[in-house]
Short mmCIF file of C-alpha atoms and ligand atoms in Angstrom, two decimals:
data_model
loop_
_atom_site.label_atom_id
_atom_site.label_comp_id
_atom_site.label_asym_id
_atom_site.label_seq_id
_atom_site.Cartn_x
_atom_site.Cartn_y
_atom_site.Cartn_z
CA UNK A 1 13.60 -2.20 36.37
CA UNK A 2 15.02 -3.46 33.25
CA UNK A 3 13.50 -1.87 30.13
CA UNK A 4 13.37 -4.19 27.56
CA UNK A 5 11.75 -7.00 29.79
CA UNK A 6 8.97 -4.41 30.76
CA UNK A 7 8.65 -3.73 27.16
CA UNK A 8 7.92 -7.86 26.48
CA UNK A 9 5.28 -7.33 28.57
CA UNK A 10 3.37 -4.19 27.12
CA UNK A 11 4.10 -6.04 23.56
CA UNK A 12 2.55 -9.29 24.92
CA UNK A 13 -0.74 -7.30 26.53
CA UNK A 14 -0.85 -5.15 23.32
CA UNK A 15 -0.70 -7.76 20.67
CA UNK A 16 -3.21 -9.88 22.85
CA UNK A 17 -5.39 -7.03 22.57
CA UNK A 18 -4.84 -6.20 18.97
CA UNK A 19 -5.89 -10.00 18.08
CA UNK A 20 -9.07 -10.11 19.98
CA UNK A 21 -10.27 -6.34 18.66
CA UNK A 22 -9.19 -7.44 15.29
CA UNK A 23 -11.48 -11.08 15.23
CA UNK A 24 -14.34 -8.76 16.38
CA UNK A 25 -13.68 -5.95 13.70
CA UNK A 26 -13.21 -9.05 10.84
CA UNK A 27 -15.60 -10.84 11.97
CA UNK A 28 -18.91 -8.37 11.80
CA UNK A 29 -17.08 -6.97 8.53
CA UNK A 30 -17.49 -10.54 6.86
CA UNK A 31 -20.72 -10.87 9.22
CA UNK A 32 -22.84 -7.74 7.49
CA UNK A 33 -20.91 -8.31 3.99
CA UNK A 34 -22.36 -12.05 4.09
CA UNK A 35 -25.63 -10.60 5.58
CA UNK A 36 -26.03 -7.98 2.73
CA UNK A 37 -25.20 -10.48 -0.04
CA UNK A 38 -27.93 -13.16 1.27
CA UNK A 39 -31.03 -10.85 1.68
CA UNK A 40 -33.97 -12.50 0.85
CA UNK A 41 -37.06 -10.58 -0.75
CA UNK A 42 -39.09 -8.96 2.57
CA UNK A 43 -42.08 -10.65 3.39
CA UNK A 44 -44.02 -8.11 5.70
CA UNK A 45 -45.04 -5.39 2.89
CA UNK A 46 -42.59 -3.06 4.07
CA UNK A 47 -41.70 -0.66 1.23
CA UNK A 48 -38.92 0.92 3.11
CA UNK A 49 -37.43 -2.70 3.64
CA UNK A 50 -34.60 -3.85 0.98
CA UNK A 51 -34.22 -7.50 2.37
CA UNK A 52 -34.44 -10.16 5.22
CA UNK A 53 -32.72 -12.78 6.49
CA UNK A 54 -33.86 -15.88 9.04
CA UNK A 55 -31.14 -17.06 10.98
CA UNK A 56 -30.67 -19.74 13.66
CA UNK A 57 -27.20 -19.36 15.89
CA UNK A 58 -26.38 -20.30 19.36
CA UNK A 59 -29.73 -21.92 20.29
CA UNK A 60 -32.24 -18.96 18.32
CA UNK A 61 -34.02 -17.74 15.89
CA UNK A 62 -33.13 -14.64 14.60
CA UNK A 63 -34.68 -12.01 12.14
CA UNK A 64 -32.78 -9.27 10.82
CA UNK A 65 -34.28 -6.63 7.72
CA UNK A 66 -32.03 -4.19 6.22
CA UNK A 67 -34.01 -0.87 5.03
CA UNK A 68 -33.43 0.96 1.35
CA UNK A 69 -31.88 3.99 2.90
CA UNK A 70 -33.75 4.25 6.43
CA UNK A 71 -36.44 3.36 8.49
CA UNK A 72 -39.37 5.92 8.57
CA UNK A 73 -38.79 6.54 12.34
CA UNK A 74 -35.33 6.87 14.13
CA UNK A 75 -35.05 4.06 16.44
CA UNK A 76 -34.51 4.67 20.42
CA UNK A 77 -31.60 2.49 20.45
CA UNK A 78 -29.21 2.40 17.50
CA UNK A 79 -26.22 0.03 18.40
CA UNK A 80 -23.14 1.32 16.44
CA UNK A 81 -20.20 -0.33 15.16
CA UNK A 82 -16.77 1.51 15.43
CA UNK A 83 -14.70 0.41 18.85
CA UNK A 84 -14.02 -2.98 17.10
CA UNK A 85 -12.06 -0.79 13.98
CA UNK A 86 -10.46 2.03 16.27
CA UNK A 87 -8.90 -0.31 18.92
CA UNK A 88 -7.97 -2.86 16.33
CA UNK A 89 -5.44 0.59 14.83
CA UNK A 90 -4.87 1.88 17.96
CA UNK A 91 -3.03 -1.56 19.12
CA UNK A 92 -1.68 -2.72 16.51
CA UNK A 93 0.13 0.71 15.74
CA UNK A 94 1.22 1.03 19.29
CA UNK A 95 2.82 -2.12 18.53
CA UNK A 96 4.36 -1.05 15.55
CA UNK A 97 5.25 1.54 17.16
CA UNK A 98 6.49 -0.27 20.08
CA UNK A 99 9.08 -2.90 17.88
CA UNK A 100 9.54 -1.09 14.26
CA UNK A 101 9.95 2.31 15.27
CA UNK A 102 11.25 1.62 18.57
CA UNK A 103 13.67 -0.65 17.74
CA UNK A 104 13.96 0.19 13.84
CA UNK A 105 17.78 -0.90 13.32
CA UNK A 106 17.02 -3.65 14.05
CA UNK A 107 13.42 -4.62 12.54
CA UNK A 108 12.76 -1.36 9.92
CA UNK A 109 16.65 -1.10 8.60
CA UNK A 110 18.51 -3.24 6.64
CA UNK A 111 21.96 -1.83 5.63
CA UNK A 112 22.02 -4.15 2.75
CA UNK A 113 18.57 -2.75 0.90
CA UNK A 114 19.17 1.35 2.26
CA UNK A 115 21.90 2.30 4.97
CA UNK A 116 19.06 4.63 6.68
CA UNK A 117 19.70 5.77 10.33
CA UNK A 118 16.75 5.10 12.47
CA UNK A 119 15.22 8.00 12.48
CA UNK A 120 15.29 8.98 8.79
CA UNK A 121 13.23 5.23 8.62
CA UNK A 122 10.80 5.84 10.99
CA UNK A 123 10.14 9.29 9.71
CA UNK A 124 9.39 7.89 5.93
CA UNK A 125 7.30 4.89 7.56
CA UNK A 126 5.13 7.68 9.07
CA UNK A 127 4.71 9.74 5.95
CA UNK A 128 4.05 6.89 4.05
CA UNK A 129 1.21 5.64 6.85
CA UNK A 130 -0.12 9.10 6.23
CA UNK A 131 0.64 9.31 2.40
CA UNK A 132 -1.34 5.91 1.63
CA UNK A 133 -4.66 6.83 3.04
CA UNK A 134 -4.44 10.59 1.81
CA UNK A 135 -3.81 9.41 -1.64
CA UNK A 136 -6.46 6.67 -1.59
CA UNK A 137 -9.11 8.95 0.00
CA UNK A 138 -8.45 11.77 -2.43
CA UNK A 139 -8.73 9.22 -5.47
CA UNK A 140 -12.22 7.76 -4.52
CA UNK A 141 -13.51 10.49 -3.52
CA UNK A 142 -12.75 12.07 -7.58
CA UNK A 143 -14.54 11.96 -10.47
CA UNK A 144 -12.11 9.19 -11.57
CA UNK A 145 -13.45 6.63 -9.27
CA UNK A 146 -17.37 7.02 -10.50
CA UNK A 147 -16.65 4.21 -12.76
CA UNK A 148 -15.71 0.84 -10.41
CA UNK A 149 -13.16 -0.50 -12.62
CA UNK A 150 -10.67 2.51 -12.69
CA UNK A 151 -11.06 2.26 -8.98
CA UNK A 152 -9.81 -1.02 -9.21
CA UNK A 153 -6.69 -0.32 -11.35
CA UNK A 154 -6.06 2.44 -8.92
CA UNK A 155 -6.23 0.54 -6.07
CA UNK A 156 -3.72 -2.31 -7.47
CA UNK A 157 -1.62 0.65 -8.81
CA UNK A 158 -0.96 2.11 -5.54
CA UNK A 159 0.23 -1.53 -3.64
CA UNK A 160 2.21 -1.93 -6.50
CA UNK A 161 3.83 1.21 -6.04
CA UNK A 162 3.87 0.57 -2.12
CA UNK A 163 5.02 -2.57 -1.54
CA UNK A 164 8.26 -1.39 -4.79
CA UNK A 165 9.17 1.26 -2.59
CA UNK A 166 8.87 -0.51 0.94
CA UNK A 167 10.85 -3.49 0.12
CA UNK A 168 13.23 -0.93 -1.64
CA UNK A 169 13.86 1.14 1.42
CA UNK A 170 13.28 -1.00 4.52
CA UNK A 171 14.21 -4.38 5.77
CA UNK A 172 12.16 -7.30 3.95
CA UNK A 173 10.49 -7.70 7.15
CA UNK A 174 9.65 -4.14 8.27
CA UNK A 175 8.37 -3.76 4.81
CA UNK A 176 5.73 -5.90 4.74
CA UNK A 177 4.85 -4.86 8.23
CA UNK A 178 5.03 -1.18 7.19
CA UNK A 179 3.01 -2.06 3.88
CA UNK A 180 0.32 -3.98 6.46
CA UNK A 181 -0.09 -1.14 8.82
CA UNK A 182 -1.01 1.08 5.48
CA UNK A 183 -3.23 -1.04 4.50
CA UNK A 184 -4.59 -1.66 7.98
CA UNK A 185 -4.81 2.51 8.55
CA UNK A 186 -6.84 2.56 5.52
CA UNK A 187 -9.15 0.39 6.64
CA UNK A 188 -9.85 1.86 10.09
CA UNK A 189 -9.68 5.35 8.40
CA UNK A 190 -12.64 3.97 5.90
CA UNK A 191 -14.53 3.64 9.18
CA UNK A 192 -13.64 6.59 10.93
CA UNK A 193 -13.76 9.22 8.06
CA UNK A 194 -16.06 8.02 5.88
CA UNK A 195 -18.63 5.48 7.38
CA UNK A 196 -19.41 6.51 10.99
CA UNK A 197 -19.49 10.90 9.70
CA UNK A 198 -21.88 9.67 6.84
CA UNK A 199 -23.94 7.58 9.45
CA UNK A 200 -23.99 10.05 11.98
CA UNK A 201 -25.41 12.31 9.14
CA UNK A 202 -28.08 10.15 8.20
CA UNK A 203 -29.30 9.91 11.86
CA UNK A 204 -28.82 14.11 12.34
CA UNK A 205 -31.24 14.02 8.60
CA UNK A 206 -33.43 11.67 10.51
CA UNK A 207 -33.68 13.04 14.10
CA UNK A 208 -34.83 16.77 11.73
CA UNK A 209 -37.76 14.54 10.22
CA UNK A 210 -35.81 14.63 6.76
CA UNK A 211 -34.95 11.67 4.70
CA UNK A 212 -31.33 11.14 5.06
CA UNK A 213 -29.38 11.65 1.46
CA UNK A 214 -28.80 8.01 0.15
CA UNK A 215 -25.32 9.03 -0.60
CA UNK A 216 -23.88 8.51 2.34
CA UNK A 217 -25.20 4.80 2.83
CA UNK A 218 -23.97 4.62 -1.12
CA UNK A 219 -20.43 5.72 0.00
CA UNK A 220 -20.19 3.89 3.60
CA UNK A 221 -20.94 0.69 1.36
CA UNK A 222 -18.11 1.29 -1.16
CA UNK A 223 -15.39 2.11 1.74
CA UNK A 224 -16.82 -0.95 3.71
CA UNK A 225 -16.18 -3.40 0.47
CA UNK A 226 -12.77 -2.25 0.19
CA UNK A 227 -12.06 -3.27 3.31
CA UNK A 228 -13.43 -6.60 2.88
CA UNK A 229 -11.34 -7.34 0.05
CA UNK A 230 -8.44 -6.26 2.47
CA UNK A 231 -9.09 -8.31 5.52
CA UNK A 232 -7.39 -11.82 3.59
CA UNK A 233 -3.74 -9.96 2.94
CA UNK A 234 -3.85 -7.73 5.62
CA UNK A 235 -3.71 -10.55 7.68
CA UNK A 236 -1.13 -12.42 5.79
CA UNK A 237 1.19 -9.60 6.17
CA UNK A 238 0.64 -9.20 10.11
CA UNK A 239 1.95 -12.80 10.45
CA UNK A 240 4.95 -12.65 7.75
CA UNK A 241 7.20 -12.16 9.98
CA UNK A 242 7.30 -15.61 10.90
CA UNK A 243 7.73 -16.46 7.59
CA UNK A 244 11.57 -15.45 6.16
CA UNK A 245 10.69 -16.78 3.07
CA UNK A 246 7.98 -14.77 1.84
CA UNK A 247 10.27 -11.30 2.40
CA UNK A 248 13.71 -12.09 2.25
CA UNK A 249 13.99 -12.28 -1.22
CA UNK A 250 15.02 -9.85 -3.74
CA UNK A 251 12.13 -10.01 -5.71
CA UNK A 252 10.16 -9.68 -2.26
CA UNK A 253 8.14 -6.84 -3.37
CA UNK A 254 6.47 -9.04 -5.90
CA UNK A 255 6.12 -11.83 -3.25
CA UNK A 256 3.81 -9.52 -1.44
CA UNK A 257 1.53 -8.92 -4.37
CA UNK A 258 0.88 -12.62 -5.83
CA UNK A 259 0.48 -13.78 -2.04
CA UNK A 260 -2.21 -10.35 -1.61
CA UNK A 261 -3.74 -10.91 -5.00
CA UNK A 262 -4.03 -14.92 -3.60
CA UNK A 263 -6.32 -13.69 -0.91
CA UNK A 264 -8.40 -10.87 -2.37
CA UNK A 265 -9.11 -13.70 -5.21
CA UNK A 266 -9.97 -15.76 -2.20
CA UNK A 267 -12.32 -13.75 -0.80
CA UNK A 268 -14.26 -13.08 -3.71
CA UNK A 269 -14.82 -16.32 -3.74
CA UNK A 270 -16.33 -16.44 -0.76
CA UNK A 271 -18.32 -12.89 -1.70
CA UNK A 272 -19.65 -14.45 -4.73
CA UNK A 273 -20.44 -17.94 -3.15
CA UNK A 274 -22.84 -16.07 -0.94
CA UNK A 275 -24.93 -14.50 -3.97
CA UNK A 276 -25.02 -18.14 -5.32
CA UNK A 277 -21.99 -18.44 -7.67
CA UNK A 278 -19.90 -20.47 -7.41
CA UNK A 279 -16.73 -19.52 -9.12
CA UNK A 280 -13.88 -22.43 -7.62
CA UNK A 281 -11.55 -21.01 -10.55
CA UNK A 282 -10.79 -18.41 -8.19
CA UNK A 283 -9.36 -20.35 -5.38
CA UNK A 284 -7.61 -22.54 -7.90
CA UNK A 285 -6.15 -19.35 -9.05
CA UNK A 286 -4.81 -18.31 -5.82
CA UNK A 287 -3.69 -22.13 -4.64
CA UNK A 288 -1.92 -22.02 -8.10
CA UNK A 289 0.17 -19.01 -7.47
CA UNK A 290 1.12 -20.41 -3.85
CA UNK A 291 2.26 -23.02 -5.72
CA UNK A 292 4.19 -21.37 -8.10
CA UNK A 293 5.29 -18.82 -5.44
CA UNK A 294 6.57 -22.05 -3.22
CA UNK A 295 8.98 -23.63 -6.37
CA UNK A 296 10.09 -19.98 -7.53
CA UNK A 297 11.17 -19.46 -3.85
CA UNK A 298 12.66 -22.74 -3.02
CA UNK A 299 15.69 -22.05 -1.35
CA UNK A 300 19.00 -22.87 -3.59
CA UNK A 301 19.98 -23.19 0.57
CA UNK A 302 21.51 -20.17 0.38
CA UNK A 303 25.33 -19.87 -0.12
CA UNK A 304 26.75 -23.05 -2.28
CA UNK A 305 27.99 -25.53 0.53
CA UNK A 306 28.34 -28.17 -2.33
CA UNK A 307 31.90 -30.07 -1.37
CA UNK A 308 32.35 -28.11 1.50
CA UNK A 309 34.53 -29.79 4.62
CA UNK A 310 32.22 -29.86 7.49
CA UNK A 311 33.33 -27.45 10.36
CA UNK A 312 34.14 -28.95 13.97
CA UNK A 313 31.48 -28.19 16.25
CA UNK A 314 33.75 -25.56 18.43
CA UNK A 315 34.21 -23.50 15.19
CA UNK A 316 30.31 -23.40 14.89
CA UNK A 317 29.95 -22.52 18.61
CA UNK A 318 32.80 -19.72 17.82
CA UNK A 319 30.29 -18.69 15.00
CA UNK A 320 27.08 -18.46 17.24
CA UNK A 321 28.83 -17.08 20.21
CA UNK A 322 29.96 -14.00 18.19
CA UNK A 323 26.85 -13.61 15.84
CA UNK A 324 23.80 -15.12 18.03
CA UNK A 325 24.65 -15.50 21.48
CA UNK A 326 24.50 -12.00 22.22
CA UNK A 327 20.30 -11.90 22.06
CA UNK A 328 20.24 -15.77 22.01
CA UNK A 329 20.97 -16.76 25.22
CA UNK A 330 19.52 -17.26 29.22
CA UNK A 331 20.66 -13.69 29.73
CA UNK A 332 21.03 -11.84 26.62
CA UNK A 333 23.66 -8.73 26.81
CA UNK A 334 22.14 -7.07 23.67
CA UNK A 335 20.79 -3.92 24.40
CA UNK A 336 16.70 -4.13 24.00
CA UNK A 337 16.80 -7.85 24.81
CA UNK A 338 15.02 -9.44 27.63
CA UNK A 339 15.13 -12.89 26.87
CA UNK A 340 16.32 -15.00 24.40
CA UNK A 341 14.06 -14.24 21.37
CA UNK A 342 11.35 -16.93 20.60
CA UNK A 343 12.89 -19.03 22.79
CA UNK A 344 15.89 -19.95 20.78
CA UNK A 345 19.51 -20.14 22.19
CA UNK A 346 22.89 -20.82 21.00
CA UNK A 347 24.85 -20.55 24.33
CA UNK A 348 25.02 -24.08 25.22
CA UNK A 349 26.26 -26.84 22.67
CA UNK A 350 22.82 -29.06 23.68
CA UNK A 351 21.02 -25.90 22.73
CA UNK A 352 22.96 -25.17 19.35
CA UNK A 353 22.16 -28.73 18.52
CA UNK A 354 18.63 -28.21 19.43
CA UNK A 355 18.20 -25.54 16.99
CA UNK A 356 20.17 -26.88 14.30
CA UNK A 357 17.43 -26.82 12.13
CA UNK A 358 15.80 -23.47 13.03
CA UNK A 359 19.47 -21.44 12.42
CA UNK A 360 20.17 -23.30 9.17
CA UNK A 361 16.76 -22.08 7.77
CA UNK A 362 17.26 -18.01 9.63
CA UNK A 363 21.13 -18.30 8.49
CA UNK A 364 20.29 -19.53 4.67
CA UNK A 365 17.17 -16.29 4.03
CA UNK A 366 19.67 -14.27 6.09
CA UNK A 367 16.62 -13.42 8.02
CA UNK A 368 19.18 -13.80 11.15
CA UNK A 369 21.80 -11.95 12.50
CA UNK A 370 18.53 -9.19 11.65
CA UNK A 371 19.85 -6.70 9.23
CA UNK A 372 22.92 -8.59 9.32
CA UNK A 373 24.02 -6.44 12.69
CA UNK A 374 27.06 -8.80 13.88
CA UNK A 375 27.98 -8.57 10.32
CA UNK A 376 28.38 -12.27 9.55
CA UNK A 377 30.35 -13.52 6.46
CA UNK A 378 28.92 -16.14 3.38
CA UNK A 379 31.97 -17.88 4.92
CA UNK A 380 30.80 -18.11 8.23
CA UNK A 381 27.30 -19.13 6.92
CA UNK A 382 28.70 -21.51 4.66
CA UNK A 383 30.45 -23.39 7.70
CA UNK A 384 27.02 -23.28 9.84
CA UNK A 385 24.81 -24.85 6.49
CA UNK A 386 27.48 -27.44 6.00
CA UNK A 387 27.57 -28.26 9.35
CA UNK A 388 23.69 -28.82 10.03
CA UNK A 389 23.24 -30.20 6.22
CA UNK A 390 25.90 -33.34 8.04
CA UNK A 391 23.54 -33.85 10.94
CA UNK A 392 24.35 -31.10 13.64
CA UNK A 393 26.72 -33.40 15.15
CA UNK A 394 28.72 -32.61 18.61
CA UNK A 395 31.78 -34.24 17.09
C1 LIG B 401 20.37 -8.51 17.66
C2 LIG B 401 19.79 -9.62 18.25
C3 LIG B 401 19.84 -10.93 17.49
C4 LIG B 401 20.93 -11.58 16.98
C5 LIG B 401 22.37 -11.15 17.01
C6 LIG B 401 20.41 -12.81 16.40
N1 LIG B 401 19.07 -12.88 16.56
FE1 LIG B 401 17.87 -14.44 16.07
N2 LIG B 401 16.26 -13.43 16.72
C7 LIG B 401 16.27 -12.16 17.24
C8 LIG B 401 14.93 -11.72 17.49
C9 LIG B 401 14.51 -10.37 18.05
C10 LIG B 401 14.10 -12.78 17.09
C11 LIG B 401 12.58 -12.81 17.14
C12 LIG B 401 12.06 -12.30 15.86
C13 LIG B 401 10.57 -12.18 15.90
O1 LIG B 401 10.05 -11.48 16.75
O2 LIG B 401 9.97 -12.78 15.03
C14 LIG B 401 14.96 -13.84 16.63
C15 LIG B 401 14.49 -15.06 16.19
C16 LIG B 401 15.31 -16.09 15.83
C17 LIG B 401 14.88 -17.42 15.52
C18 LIG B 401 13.45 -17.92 15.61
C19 LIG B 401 12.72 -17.59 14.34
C20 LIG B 401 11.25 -17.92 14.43
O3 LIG B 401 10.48 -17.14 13.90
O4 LIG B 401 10.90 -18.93 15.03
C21 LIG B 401 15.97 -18.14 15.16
C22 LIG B 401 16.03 -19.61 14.77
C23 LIG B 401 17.10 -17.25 15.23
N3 LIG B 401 16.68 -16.02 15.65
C24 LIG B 401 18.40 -17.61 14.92
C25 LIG B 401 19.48 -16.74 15.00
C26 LIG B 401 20.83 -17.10 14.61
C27 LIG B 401 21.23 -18.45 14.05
C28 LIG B 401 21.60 -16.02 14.85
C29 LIG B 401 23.08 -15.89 14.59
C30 LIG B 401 23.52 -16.22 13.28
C31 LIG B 401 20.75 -14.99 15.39
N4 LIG B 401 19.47 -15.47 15.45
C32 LIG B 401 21.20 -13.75 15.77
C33 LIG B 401 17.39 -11.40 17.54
C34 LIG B 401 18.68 -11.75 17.21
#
């Protein structure tokens, strides 16, 4: 049984899994954040009631109340939030796991940025999954973070200092994965080591016939509007792989920030919006440094090709057979590939020509041969730019 093709299939059932826990997890986050932040005033008398909200959804009427700190009596049935957060981490790092640490030369390391052997990578990409949330957690739980705005300096401070050192040690790629996972391990941490202890407190409090302290609702709130303000570039950096442009620069680290602050801006918006401001300077903001991002990053199409004599189509299929044919192909020969990767394949001059377009944009970000592996030359990219900039022609 052939390894690598087994291991398509746990990263298929995985990632399938990791996407459906993670629209649940996202989806009641932004649910109760939109809920809290459209309470009306409660009608019944209640004084242990903060707000309530009518809603109508999938054919009924709904009435939900959210108390001050607690109800006076401990409900029989409490439902609890949590599964959503823990299986959303516990997939998404076994896929990280699974493709970054398992196959880190080729996905964590790039020679070019830090010649690290594999195991020195994976080793810092732990300690820094660890490092991240120990730092954070120590820092709001301080005296320091009693006043919301050095919390917020703090907070930018440390992705700053995250995403310099990532996308100075790791691939472009596996850095904005590994900076992702942090942030995503931070998140489901919030839940697991702050929110659910403090809530099972409050129900022990309640289930003695005391009132539970308010501080743990005070700091389960706190921890659970981080994490909104996280869901927007968390997101973008699970699917920047996808995207060469966004990491393969040099100034990549500072990529990751503008595109993160462009989300968290985004999301306030929406956050405000719901307590009835309406503040569209903030997505302008954010569409204006996409836009700015998209011009500084315009590809100068990699190396010059300006005047260049266009290479014969055998001297490009030379070039792909020796740099992309090994994974890209009906039956790759690279060790740890099943299939040809996305689909794409450059053993047959029909396919070449197919993805003409494709390779020129993976060959120009040197996103592809990944960390450069079949060490391919400017020259050799030169001839394949040239070559697809005169129309991918068969001769
Ligand atoms: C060591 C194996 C390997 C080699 C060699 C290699 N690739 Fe890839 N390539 C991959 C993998 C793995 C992926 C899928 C990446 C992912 O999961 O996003 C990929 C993806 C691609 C894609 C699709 C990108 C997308 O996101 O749609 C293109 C196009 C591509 N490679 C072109 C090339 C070209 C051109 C070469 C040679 C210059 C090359 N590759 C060499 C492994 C390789």
């Amino acid at each position: 049984m052939d390894l690598a093709y087994l291991s398509d299939w746990a990263s298929l059932l995985i990632r399938w899994l990791h996407l459906i826990t993670g629209i649940a997890w996202i989806g009641t986050s932004f649910y109760f954040i939109g809920l809290d932040n459209q309470l009306d005033p409660p009608r019944d008398g209640n004084p242990r009631v903060k707000g309530e909200q009518w809603a109508i959804h999938g054919g009924g009427f709904y009435r939900k109340e959210k108390y001050l700190n607690a109800p006076a009596q401990l409900p029989e049935k409490l439902h609890w939030f949590k599964w959503e957060a823990y299986w959303t981490w516990i997939s998404g790092f076994s896929l990280f796991m699974l493709i970054y640490w398992g196959q880190a030369s080729t996905y964590l390391v790039d020679p070019a940025v830090m010649n690290l052997s594999p195991g020195v990578a994976v080793a810092i990409s732990a300690a820094m999954l660890v490092g991240g949330w120990v730092v954070y957690d120590l820092v709001c739980k301080s005296k320091f973070a009693e006043n919301e705005r050095n919390l917020s300096i703090f907070g930018v401070a440390l992705l700053v200092v995250s995403a310099f050192v990532a996308c100075h040690i790791f691939s472009g790629r596996g850095a904005f994965l590994q900076i992702g996972a942090m942030t995503g391990t931070i998140m489901v941490a919030n839940v697991a080591m702050v929110i659910i202890p403090g809530q099972r407190k409050m129900v022990a409090a309640m289930q003695a016939g005391q009132e539970p302290d308010p501080k743990y609702g005070r700091w389960g709130k706190q921890r659970s509007v981080h994490n909104t303000y996280l869901t927007l570039p968390v997101l973008f950096l699970m699917i920047s792989p996808h995207y060469p442009m966004t990491w393969s620069s040099d100034w990549n680290w500072v990529v990751l920030l503008a595109i993160t602050l462009a989300g968290a801006l985004v999301r306030q918006f929406f956050v405000l919006r719901q307590i009835g401001k309406n503040q569209v300077m903030l997505p302008a903001m954010a569409i204006a440094v996409i836009v700015v991002l998209a011009i500084m990053l315009m590809p100068k199409r990699g190396p010059d090709i300006a005047g260049m004599e266009v290479p014969s189509f055998a001297e490009v299929q030379a070039i792909t057979a020796s740099h992309c044919a090994s994974c890209h192909a009906a039956r790759p020969t690279f060790e740890g590939i099943a299939a040809a990767p996305k689909g794409v394949r450059f053993d047959d001059p029909a396919q070449i020509r197919r993805w003409a377009q494709a390779m020129r944009q993976q060959v120009a970000t040197e996103a592809m041969p990944p960390g450069n592996m079949t060490e391919m030359t400017t020259e050799e990219r030169q001839k394949i730019l040239a070559w697809v900039a005169a129309g991918a022609k068969a001769d």
